[in-house]
Amino acid sequence: MGFSKAIITSGPTREWIDPVRYISNASSGKMGFHIAEEIGRWIPEVIYIHGQVLEDYRCPSGSKRISVETTSEMKDAVLSEMMGDTILIMAAAPADFRPAESKESKIKKEDGSEILLLELVKNPDILKAVSSEISEREISGCCLVGFAAETDFLEEHALGKLKSKNLDYIVGNYVGKNEKGFGEVETSIVIYSSRGKVAEIGPLSKEAISKKIVEFLKTDTSNAFVRS
C-alpha cells in the first residue's frame, strides 16, 4: 500500500496546575524523532507534531514541524493534518489526565492545610478521535499505529488498546523506574496487529529500533490488509 503522507507525534505534553507547575512525563521524544527521520526516506510528506521534547529532538530533517503543549492541542493538530493515504504513528506520550482547574496564580505552600488535593479529569484519546474522524469523513487509505508503554501485562494491554482504538498496529514496550523505555536507554519492543504478535525487536538503541519499526511497516503494509 502506498502512502502520500506521514504524521509522527513525539514527546510529552504538559497540563498546567498553576503558572509554574504542570503534569507531564519523562518522554524525551527520541523515538518519534528518529521515526520521523527514517520515514522521510519512504514517504514524501512528513508532519512532525511534538510536545516538549529535548532540544536535540525538535527538528527532524525534511519534516514540517508543529509544536504543541497540551494533549488537546496535539489532538487538534493531528486531526487538522489527517487526509487520505496517510499513516499516523503516535509515538508521543500525551498526558492522560489534566487538572480540572488550572489556577491563575501560583499555589502557595503556606496557604491552606498540609494536604493539597488535585482533581484530575481525563484528556481526550487522540487515536480514538482520529479513528472516529476517519469513519465519519470516510477517509480512505489510512493506517493508524499506536504505542503502548506499560509497566505490566504488556500483551494484554497492548491488544486491548489495539481493539478499543481501532488501530492497524500497536508497538508495545515496558517502562518504569527500573525498566527500559522512557529516556535515553536502549529498549525492546513488540509489534502487534489484528493478527496478533507480528514482530519482536531489540534490545537496541532507539535510533536502531526506529529504523526497524519503519522497515517493518513499509514491508507489512505492502502485504497485509490496511483499512480501505
GROMACS .gro file of C-alpha atoms in nm, residues 12-131:
model
  120
   12PRO     CA    1   0.533   1.451   2.625
   13THR     CA    2   0.253   1.701   2.661
   14ARG     CA    3   0.207   1.935   2.959
   15GLU     CA    4  -0.107   2.008   3.159
   16TRP     CA    5  -0.073   2.311   3.382
   17ILE     CA    6  -0.170   2.306   3.750
   18ASP     CA    7  -0.078   2.672   3.801
   19PRO     CA    8   0.160   2.912   3.619
   20VAL     CA    9   0.472   2.730   3.747
   21ARG     CA   10   0.367   2.364   3.783
   22TYR     CA   11   0.241   2.107   3.536
   23ILE     CA   12   0.169   1.736   3.487
   24SER     CA   13   0.392   1.561   3.235
   25ASN     CA   14   0.616   1.255   3.198
   26ALA     CA   15   0.976   1.156   3.126
   27SER     CA   16   0.944   1.104   2.749
   28SER     CA   17   1.238   1.261   2.564
   29GLY     CA   18   1.093   1.249   2.212
   30LYS     CA   19   1.389   1.045   2.084
   31MET     CA   20   1.185   0.759   1.937
   32GLY     CA   21   0.944   0.984   1.749
   33PHE     CA   22   1.231   1.198   1.619
   34HIS     CA   23   1.417   0.903   1.470
   35ILE     CA   24   1.098   0.755   1.325
   36ALA     CA   25   1.028   1.088   1.153
   37GLU     CA   26   1.382   1.100   1.013
   38GLU     CA   27   1.364   0.742   0.888
   39ILE     CA   28   1.014   0.757   0.742
   40GLY     CA   29   1.113   1.055   0.529
   41ARG     CA   30   1.317   0.810   0.321
   42TRP     CA   31   0.995   0.624   0.240
   43ILE     CA   32   0.709   0.878   0.234
   44PRO     CA   33   0.742   1.219   0.062
   45GLU     CA   34   0.548   1.438   0.309
   46VAL     CA   35   0.622   1.405   0.681
   47ILE     CA   36   0.446   1.606   0.953
   48TYR     CA   37   0.622   1.604   1.291
   49ILE     CA   38   0.391   1.707   1.576
   50HIS     CA   39   0.581   1.729   1.901
   51GLY     CA   40   0.530   1.823   2.262
   52GLN     CA   41   0.806   1.944   2.492
   53VAL     CA   42   1.083   1.722   2.354
   54LEU     CA   43   1.451   1.766   2.428
   55GLU     CA   44   1.621   2.025   2.207
   56ASP     CA   45   1.807   1.758   2.006
   57TYR     CA   46   1.475   1.602   1.900
   58ARG     CA   47   1.285   1.908   1.781
   59CYS     CA   48   1.371   1.929   1.411
   60PRO     CA   49   1.392   1.605   1.211
   61SER     CA   50   1.531   1.671   0.866
   62GLY     CA   51   1.278   1.704   0.584
   63SER     CA   52   0.972   1.732   0.810
   64LYS     CA   53   0.713   2.002   0.862
   65ARG     CA   54   0.728   2.073   1.237
   66ILE     CA   55   0.428   2.159   1.455
   67SER     CA   56   0.491   2.236   1.824
   68VAL     CA   57   0.212   2.182   2.078
   69GLU     CA   58   0.189   2.188   2.455
   70THR     CA   59  -0.129   2.016   2.577
   71THR     CA   60  -0.292   1.689   2.479
   72SER     CA   61  -0.593   1.874   2.335
   73GLU     CA   62  -0.361   2.084   2.120
   74MET     CA   63  -0.190   1.769   1.993
   75LYS     CA   64  -0.527   1.613   1.909
   76ASP     CA   65  -0.637   1.920   1.714
   77ALA     CA   66  -0.306   1.933   1.524
   78VAL     CA   67  -0.329   1.567   1.427
   79LEU     CA   68  -0.692   1.596   1.313
   80SER     CA   69  -0.612   1.904   1.105
   81GLU     CA   70  -0.344   1.711   0.914
   82MET     CA   71  -0.535   1.384   0.854
   83MET     CA   72  -0.625   1.307   0.494
   84GLY     CA   73  -0.647   1.004   0.267
   85ASP     CA   74  -0.346   0.775   0.217
   86THR     CA   75  -0.188   0.887   0.545
   87ILE     CA   76  -0.001   0.681   0.803
   88LEU     CA   77  -0.019   0.817   1.158
   89ILE     CA   78   0.242   0.695   1.407
   90MET     CA   79   0.154   0.808   1.760
   91ALA     CA   80   0.496   0.784   1.923
   92ALA     CA   81   0.415   1.071   2.160
   93ALA     CA   82   0.337   1.025   2.529
   94PRO     CA   83   0.046   1.265   2.580
   95ALA     CA   84  -0.076   1.322   2.934
   96ASP     CA   85  -0.385   1.109   3.002
   97PHE     CA   86  -0.518   1.349   3.266
   98ARG     CA   87  -0.530   1.725   3.327
   99PRO     CA   88  -0.627   1.931   3.631
  100ALA     CA   89  -0.997   2.003   3.647
  101GLU     CA   90  -0.899   2.362   3.718
  102SER     CA   91  -0.575   2.542   3.632
  103LYS     CA   92  -0.504   2.815   3.886
  104GLU     CA   93  -0.426   3.163   3.751
  105SER     CA   94  -0.183   3.234   4.037
  106LYS     CA   95   0.086   3.017   4.192
  107ILE     CA   96  -0.044   2.787   4.465
  108LYS     CA   97   0.140   2.889   4.781
  109LYS     CA   98   0.273   2.622   5.016
  110GLU     CA   99   0.183   2.844   5.309
  111ASP     CA  100  -0.186   2.854   5.211
  112GLY     CA  101  -0.435   2.601   5.341
  113SER     CA  102  -0.375   2.262   5.508
  114GLU     CA  103  -0.081   2.020   5.491
  115ILE     CA  104  -0.259   1.825   5.214
  116LEU     CA  105  -0.333   1.960   4.867
  117LEU     CA  106  -0.599   1.766   4.677
  118LEU     CA  107  -0.568   1.788   4.299
  119GLU     CA  108  -0.876   1.689   4.099
  120LEU     CA  109  -0.794   1.541   3.759
  121VAL     CA  110  -1.013   1.480   3.454
  122LYS     CA  111  -0.942   1.258   3.154
  123ASN     CA  112  -0.790   1.408   2.843
  124PRO     CA  113  -0.931   1.317   2.500
  125ASP     CA  114  -0.790   0.999   2.347
  126ILE     CA  115  -0.616   1.116   2.030
  127LEU     CA  116  -0.621   0.786   1.843
  128LYS     CA  117  -0.988   0.722   1.922
  129ALA     CA  118  -1.068   1.072   1.795
  130VAL     CA  119  -0.874   1.009   1.474
  131SER     CA  120  -1.038   0.671   1.419
   0.00000   0.00000   0.00000
